[in-house]
Tab-separated table of C-alpha atoms in Angstrom:
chain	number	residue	atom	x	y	z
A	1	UNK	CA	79.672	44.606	99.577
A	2	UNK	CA	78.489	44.390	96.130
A	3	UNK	CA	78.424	41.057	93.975
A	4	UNK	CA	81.916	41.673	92.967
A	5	UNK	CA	83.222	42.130	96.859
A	6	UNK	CA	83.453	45.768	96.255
A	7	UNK	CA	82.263	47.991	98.955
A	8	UNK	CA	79.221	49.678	98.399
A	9	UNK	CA	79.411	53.699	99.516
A	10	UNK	CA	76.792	55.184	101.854
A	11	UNK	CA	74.922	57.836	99.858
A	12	UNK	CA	73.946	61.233	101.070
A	13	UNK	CA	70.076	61.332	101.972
A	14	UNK	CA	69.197	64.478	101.287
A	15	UNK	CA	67.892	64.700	97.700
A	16	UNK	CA	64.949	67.354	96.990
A	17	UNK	CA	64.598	68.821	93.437
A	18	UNK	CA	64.420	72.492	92.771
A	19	UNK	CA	62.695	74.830	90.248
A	20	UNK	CA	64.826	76.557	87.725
A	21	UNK	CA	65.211	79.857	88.470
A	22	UNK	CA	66.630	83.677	87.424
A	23	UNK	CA	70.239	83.671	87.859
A	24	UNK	CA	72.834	86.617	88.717
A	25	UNK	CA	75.814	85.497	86.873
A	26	UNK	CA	78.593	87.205	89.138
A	27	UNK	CA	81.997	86.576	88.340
A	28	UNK	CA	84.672	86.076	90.822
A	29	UNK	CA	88.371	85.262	90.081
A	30	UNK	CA	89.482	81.461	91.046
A	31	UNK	CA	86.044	80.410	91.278
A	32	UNK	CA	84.837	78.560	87.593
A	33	UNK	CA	81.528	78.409	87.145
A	34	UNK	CA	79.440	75.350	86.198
A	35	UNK	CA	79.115	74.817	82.270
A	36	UNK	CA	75.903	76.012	80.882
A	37	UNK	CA	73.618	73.497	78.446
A	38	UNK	CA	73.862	73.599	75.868
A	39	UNK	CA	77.430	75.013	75.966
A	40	UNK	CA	80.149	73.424	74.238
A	41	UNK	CA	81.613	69.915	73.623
A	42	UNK	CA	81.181	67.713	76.800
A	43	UNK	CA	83.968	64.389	76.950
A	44	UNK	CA	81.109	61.020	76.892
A	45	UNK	CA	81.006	58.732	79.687
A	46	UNK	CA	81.894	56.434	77.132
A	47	UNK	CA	85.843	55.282	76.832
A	48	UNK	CA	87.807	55.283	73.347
A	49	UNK	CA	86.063	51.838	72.725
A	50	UNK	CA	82.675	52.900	72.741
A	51	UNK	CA	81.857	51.085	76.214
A	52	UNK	CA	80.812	52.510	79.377
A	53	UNK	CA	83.810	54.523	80.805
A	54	UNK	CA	85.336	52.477	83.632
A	55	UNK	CA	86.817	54.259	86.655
A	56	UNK	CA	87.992	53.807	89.914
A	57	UNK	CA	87.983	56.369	92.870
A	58	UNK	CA	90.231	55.298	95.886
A	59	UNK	CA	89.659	57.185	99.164
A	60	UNK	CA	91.380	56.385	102.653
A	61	UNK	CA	88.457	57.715	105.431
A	62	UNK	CA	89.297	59.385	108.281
A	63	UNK	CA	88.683	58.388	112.130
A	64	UNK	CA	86.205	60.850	112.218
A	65	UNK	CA	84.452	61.703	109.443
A	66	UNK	CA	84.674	64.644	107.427
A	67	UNK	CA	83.923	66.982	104.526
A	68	UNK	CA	86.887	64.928	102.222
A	69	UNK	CA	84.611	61.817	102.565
A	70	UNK	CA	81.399	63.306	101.738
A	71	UNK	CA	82.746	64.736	98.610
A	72	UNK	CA	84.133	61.201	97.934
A	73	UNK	CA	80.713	59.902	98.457
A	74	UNK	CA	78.672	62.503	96.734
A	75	UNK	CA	81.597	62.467	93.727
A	76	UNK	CA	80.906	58.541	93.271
A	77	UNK	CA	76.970	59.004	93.381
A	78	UNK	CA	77.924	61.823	90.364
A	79	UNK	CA	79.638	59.683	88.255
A	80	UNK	CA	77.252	56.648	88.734
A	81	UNK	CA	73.969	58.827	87.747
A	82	UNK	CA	75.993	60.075	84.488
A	83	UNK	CA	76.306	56.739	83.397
A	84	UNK	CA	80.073	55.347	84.480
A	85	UNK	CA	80.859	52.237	85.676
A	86	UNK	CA	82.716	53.428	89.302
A	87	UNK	CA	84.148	50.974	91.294
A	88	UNK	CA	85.600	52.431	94.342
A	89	UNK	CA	88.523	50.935	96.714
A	90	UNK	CA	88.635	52.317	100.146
A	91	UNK	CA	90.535	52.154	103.573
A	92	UNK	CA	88.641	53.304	107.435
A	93	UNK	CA	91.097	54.095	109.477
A	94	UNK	CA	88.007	53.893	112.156
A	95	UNK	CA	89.641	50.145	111.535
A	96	UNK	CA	93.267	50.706	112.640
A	97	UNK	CA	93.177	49.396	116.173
A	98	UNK	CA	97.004	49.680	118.009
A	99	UNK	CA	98.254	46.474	116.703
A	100	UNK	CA	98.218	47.964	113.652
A	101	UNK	CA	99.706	51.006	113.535
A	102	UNK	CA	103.228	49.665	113.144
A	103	UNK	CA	102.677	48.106	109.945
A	104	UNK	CA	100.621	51.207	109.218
A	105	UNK	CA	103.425	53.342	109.672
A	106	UNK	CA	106.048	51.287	107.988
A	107	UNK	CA	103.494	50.886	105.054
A	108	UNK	CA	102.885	55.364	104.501
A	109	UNK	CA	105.866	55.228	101.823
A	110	UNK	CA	104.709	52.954	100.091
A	111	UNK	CA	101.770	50.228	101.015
A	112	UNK	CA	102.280	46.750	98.834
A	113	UNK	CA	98.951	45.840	99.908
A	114	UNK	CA	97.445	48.574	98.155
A	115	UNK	CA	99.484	48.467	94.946
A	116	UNK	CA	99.175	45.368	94.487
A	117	UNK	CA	95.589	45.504	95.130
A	118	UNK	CA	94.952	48.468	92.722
A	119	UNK	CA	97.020	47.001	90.013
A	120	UNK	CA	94.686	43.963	90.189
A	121	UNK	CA	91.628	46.352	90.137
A	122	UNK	CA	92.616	48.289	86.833
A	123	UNK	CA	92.874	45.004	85.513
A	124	UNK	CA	90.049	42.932	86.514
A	125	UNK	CA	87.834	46.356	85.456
A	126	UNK	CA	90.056	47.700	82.455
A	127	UNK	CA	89.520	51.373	84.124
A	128	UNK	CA	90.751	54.054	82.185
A	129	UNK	CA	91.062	56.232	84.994
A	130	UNK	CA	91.852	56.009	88.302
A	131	UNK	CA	90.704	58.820	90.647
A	132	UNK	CA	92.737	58.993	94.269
A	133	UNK	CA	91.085	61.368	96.646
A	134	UNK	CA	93.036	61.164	100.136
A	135	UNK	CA	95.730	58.401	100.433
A	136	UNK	CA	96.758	59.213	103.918
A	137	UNK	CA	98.038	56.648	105.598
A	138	UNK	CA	96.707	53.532	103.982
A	139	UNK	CA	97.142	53.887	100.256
A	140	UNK	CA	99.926	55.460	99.991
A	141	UNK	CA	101.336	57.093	96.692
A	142	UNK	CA	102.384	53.746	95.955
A	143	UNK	CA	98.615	53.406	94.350
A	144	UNK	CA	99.682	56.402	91.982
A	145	UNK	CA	102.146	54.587	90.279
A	146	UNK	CA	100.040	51.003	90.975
A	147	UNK	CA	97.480	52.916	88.267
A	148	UNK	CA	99.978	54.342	85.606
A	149	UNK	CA	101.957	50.628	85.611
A	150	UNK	CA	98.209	48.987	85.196
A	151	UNK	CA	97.841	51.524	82.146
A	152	UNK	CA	95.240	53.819	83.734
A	153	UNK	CA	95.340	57.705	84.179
A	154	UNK	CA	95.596	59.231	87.275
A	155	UNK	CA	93.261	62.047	88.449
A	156	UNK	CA	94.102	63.545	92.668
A	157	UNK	CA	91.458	65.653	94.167
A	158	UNK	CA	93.690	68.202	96.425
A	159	UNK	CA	91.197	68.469	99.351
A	160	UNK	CA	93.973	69.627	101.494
A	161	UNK	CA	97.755	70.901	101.903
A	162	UNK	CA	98.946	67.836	102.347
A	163	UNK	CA	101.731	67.983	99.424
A	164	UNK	CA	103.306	71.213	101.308
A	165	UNK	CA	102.269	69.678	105.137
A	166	UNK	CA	102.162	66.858	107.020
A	167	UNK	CA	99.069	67.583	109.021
A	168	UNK	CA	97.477	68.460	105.412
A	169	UNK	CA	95.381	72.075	107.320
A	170	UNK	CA	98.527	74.561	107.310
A	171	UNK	CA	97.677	75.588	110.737
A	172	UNK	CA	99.217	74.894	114.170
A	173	UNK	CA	99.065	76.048	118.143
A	174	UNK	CA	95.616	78.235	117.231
A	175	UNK	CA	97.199	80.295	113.895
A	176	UNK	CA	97.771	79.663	110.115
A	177	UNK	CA	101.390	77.795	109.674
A	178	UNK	CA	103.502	77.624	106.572
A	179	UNK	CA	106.698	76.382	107.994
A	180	UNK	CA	107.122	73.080	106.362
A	181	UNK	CA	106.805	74.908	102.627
A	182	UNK	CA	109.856	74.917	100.621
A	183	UNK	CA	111.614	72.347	102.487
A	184	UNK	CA	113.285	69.177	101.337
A	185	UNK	CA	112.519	67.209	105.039
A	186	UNK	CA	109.454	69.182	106.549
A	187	UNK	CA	111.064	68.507	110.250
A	188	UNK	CA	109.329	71.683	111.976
A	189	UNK	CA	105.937	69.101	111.405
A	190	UNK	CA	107.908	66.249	113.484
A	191	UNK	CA	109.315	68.945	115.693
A	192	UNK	CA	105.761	70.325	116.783
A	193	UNK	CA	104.120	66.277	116.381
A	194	UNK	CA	101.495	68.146	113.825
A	195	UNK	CA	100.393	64.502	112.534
A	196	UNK	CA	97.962	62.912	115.210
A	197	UNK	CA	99.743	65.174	118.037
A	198	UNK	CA	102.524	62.397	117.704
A	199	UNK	CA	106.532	62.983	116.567
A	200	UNK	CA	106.462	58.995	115.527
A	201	UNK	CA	103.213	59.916	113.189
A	202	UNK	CA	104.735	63.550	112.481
A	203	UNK	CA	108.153	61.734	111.485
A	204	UNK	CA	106.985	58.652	108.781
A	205	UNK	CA	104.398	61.320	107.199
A	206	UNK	CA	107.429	64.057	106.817
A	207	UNK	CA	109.598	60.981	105.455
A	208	UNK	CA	107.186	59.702	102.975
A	209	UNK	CA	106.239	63.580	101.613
A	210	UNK	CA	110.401	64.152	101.523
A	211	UNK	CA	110.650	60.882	99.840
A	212	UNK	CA	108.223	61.324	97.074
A	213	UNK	CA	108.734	65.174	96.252
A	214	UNK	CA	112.728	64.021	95.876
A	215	UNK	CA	111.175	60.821	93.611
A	216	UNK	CA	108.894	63.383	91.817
A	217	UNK	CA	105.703	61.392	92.045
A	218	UNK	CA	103.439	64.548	91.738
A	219	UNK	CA	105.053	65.181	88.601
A	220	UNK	CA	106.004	61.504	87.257
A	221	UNK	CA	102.916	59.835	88.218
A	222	UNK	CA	99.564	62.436	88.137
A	223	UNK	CA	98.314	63.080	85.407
A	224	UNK	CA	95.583	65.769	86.280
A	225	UNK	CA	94.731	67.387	90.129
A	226	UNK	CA	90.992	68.430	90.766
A	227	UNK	CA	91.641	72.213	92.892
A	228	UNK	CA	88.282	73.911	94.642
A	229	UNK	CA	89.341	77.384	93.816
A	230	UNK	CA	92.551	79.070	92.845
A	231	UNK	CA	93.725	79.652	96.216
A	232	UNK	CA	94.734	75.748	97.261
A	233	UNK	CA	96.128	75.910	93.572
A	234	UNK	CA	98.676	78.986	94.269
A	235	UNK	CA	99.725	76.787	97.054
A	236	UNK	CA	100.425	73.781	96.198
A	237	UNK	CA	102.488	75.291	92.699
A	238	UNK	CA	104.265	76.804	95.388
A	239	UNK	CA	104.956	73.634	96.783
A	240	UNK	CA	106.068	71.573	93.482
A	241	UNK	CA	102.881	70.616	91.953
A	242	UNK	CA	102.411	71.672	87.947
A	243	UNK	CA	100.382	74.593	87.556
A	244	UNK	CA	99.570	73.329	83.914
A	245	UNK	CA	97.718	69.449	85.586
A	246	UNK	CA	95.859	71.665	88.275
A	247	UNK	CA	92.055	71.806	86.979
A	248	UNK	CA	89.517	74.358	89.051
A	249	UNK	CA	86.495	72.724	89.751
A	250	UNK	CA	84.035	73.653	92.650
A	251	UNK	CA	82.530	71.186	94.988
A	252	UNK	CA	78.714	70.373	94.980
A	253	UNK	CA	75.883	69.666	96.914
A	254	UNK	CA	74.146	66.269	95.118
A	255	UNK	CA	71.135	67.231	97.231
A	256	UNK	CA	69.673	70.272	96.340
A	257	UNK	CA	66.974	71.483	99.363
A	258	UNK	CA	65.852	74.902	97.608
A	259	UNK	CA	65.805	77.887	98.969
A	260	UNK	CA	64.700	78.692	103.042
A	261	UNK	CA	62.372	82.080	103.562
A	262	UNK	CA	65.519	82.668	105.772
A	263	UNK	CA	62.616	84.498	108.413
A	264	UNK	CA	63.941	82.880	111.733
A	265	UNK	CA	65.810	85.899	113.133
A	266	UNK	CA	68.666	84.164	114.143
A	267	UNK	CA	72.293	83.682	113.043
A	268	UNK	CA	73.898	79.913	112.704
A	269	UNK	CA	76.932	78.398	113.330
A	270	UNK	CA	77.267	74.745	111.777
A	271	UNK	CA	80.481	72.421	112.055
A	272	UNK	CA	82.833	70.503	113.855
A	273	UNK	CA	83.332	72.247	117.509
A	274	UNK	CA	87.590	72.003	117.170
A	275	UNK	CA	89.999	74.825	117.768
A	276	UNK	CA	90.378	75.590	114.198
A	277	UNK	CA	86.741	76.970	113.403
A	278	UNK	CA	87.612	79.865	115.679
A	279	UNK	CA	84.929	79.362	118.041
A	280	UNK	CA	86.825	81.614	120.707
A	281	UNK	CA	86.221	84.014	118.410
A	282	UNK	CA	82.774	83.621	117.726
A	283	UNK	CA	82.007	83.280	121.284
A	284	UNK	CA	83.730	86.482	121.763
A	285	UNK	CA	82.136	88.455	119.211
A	286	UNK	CA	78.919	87.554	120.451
A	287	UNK	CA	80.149	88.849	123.760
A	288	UNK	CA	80.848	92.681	122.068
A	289	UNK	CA	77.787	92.846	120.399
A	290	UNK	CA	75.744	96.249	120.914
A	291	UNK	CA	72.224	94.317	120.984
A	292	UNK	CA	71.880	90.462	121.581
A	293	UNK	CA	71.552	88.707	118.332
A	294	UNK	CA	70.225	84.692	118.782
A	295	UNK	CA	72.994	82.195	117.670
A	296	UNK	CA	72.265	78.515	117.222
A	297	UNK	CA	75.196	76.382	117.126
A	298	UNK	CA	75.441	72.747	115.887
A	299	UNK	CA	78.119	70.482	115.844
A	300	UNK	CA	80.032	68.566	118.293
A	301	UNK	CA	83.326	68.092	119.036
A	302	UNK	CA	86.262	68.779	121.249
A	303	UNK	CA	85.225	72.157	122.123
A	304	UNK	CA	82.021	71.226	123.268
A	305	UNK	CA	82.656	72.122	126.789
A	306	UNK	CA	83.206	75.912	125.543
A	307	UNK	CA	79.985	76.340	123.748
A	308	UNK	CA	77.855	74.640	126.371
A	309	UNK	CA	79.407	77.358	128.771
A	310	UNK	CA	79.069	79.876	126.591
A	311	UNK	CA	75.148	78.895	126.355
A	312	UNK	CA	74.929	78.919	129.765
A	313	UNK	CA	76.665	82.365	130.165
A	314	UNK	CA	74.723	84.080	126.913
A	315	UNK	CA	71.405	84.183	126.705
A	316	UNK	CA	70.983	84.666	123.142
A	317	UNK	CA	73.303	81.728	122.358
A	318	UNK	CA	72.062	78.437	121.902
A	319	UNK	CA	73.389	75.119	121.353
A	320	UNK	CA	71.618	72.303	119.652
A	321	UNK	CA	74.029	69.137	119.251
A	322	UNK	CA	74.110	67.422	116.671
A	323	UNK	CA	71.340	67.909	114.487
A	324	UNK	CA	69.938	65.310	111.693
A	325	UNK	CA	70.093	66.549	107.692
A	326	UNK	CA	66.398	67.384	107.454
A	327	UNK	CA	66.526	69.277	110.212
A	328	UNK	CA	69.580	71.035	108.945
A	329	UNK	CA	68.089	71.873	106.036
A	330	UNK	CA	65.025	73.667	107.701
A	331	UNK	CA	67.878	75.541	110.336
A	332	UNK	CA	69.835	76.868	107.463
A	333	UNK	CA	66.577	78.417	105.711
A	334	UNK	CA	65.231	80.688	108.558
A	335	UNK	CA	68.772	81.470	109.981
A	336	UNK	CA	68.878	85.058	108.548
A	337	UNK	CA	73.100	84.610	108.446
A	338	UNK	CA	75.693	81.966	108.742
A	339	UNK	CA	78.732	82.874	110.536
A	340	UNK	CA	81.762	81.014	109.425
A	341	UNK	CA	84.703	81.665	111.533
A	342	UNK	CA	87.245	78.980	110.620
A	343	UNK	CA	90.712	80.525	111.583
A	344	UNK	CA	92.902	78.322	109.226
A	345	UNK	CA	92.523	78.455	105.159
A	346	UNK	CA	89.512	76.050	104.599
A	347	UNK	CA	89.824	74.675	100.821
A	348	UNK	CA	85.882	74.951	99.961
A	349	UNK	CA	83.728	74.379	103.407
A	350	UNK	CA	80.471	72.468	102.331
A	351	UNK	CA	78.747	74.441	104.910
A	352	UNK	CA	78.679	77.839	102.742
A	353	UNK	CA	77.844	75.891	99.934
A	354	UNK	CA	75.135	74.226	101.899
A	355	UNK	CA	73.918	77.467	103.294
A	356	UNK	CA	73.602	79.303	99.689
A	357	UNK	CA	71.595	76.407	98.758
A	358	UNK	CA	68.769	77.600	100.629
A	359	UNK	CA	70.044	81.182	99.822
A	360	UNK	CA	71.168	82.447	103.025
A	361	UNK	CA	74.331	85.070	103.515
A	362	UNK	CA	77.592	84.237	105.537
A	363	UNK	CA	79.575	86.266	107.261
A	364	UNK	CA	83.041	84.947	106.697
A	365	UNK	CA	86.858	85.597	107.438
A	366	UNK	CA	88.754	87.422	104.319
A	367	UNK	CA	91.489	84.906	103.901
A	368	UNK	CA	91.883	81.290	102.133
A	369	UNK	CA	89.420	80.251	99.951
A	370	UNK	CA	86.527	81.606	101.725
A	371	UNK	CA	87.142	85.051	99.644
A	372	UNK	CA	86.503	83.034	96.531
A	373	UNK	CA	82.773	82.093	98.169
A	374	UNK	CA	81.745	85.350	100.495
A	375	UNK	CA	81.834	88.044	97.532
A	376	UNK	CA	80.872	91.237	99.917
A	377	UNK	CA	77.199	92.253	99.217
A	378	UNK	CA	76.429	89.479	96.886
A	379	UNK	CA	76.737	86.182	99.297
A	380	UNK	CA	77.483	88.047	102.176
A	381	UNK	CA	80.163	90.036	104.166
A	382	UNK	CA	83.981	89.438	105.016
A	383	UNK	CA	85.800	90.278	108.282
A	384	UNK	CA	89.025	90.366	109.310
A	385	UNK	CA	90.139	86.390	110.533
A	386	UNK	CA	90.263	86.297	113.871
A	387	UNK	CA	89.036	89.622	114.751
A	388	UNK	CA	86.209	88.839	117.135
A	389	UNK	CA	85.285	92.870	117.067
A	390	UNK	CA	85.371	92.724	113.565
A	391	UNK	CA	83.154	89.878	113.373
A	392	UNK	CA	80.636	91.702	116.093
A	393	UNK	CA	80.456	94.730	113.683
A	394	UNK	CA	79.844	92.916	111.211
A	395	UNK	CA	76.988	91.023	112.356
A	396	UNK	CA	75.475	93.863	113.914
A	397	UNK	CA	75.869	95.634	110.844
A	398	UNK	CA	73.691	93.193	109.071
A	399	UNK	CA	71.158	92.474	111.580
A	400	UNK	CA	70.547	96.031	111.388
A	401	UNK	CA	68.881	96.353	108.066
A	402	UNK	CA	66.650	93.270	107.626
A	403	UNK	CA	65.440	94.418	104.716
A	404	UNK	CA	69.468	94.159	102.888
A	405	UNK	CA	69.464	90.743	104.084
A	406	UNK	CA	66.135	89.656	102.468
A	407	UNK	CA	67.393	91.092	99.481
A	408	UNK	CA	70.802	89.244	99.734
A	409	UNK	CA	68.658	86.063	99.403
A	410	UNK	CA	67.652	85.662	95.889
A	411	UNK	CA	71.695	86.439	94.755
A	412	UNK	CA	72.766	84.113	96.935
A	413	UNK	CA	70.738	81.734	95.469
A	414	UNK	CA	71.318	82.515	92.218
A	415	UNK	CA	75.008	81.949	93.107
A	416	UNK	CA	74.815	79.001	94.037
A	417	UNK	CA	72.739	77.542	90.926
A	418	UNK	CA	75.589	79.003	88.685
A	419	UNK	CA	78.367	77.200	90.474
A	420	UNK	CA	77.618	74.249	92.639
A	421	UNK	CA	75.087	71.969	91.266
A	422	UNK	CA	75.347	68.621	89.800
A	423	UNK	CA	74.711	68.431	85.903
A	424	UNK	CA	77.941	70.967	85.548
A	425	UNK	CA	80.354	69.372	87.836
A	426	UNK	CA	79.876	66.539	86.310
A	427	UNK	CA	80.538	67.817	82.929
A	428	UNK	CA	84.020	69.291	84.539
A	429	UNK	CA	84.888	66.116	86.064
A	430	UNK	CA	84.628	64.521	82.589
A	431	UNK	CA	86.603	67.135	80.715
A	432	UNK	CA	89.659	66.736	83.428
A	433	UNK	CA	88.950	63.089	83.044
A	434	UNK	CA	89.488	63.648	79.233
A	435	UNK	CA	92.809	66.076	79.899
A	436	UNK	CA	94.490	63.656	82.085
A	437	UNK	CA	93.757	60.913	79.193
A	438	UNK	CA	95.223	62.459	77.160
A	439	UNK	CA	98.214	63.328	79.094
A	440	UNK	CA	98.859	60.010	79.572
A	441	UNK	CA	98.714	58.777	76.121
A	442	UNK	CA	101.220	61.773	75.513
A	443	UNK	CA	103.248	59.993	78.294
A	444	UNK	CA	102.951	56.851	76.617
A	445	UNK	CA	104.016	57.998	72.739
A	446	UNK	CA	107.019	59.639	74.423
């Protein structure tokens, strides 16, 4: 806790600076890139008054953490090294222990706690913004309209499909699921218990999403939505939001390690071991390839069982645990490839971001956003999702001509120095912070 009994946010540790180098500029629809220096007008961290621009970012973690709070955390660090005075209010639900999950429940709607709490936060700080990434279950949208009643504008990072489904991934029983879209009461979500594998859960999450889309709260109360790419935008228009509020902005890596030699031989897969990476089909490509091709995997997870047996049946696969962010960073430089897999639509995985960091392809699935990130023979190759023979000839393909791959490197790289570092996301962050100003002094003149 800080002086003020705010909590303080764990930082990221990784933080090595690069050289400037050459870039390839390569345009791709959806996908902005970062704002050159010394480009145009950038919004000041400063507020209409002349002070230090006051904001507040509200995140609810999950049980287990994820990519959402990293980008919280790395988002806060962002605003903090340009200069704005952040003060951030967050929930764990690491913290809800059984006695608490009625109240929890009853509180999804609309939690008093937390607009009450937010109200007197706006106050006590005289934020001009208030920026809400995930509000599942704790916060509520009640702290949407706590922020517009306190006089504040109100920014919502859409780090998932939560608007159009309960469970927030748009995937159930192993494939891609869009039957809650485009209804008033998204029952198939309590029917199937998508939300914690529970119909109680599944049922007070569909309520409270019916409820608010029938009060209009993401049009009434949100004033600007931060979108990865254009692909979570397309769906959540489709699923009531206004297409005019949603602002493209990549994530970013606050860290950046420079680029690997990417020399190690070996292809890597890196994240959470859960059925919707498509690790059955990873496994299985690996299975159908021609020539044996090393894999390291790291991660951990449910599926752990099925990669330690897969390591014991395949020689050439290997699986390392969990593995510490140094380490990481040296893993992702020699792997000559990293094989993304993810079965579902990911909104912006960190992991290819990560990876063309140190400049090294992926091999990715052609669906979601991932075909805003793997541009084919530029970052690296698609294949079709969840086509483990299509992923095998693909691999194979590149493994084959080592000198295409070493070539690869130096665009990938160059990608990712275009799109994904710091000093321009935080420029876009402060130009959406300026649009949703001045959407709600619109509001208030009306």
């Amino acid at each position: 806790m800080d002086a003020a009994g705010r909590p303080r946010v764990a930082l990221p540790s990784r933080h090595r600076a690069s050289a400037p180098l050459e870039t390839l500029c390569v345009e791709q629809p959806g996908l902005p890139r970062a704002p050159r220096r010394p480009g145009g007008p950038v919004p000041s961290e400063q507020g209409a008054t002349g002070r230090t621009m006051n904001v507040i970012v509200c995140h609810n973690y999950y049980r287990e953490r994820g990519g959402e709070d990293q980008v919280f955390e790395n988002e806060v660090e962002l605003l903090r090294s340009g200069g704005v005075q952040v003060t951030t209010m967050v929930r764990h639900n690491a913290d809800l222990t059984s006695g608490k999950l009625p109240g929890t429940a009853l509180g999804t709607p609309w939690n008093v706690a937390a607009y009450r709490e937010l109200r007197r936060l706006v106050a006590e700080t005289g934020a001009e913004i208030v920026h809400v990434h995930n509000w599942v279950p704790q916060l509520s949208p009640a702290v949407f309209y706590a922020a517009r009643r306190a006089g504040a504008a109100v920014v919502h990072t859409l780090h998932n499909y939560r608007w159009a489904c309960p469970k927030g991934t748009l995937f159930r029983d192993g494939a891609v699921c869009e039957d809650c879209f485009g209804r008033r009461l998204p029952w198939p979500a309590v029917r199937h218990a998508c939300y914690r594998d529970r119909r109680s859960a599944s049922g007070v999450l569909a309520g409270s999403l019916a409820l608010h889309h029938a009060l209009g709260t993401p049009v009434r109360a949100i004033d600007a939505y931060v979108a990865a790419g254009s692909f979570v935008k397309e769906k959540m228009v489709a699923a009531g939001l206004p297409a005019d509020r949603i602002h493209l902005r990549p994530n970013f890596v606050t860290r950046d390690p420079g680029a690997g030699p990417g020399r190690g031989g070996y292809a890597m897969f890196l994240g959470r071991l859960s059925p919707e990476k498509g690790l059955d089909v990873l496994l299985e490509a690996w299975r159908r390839l021609p020539e044996p091709i090393p894999l390291k995997i790291s991660g951990k997870g449910p599926l752990r069982p099925l990669v330690e047996a897969a390591a014991a049946e395949l020689p050439a696969v290997e699986y390392l645990g969990f593995v510490p962010d140094d380490e990481l960073d040296d893993l992702l430089g020699d792997a000559a490839l990293l094989v993304f897999t993810s079965v579902t639509y990911e909104v912006q995985p960190i992991t290819i971001i990560e990876a063309f960091a140190k400049g090294t392809p992926v091999v990715g699935p052609d669906h979601g956003a991932t075909t805003e990130l793997v541009v084919d023979g530029v970052t690296g190759w698609r294949f079709r999702p969840g086509d483990p023979e299509a992923l095998a000839r693909r691999v194979a393909d590149a493994f084959a001509d080592p000198a295409r791959l070493a070539d690869l490197r130096p665009k990938v790289r160059a990608y990712f120095e275009d799109r994904f570092l710091p000093v321009g996301s935080l420029e876009q962050l402060l130009r959406i912070y300026a649009a949703a100003k001045e959407r709600r002094r619109e509001g208030v003149r009306r």
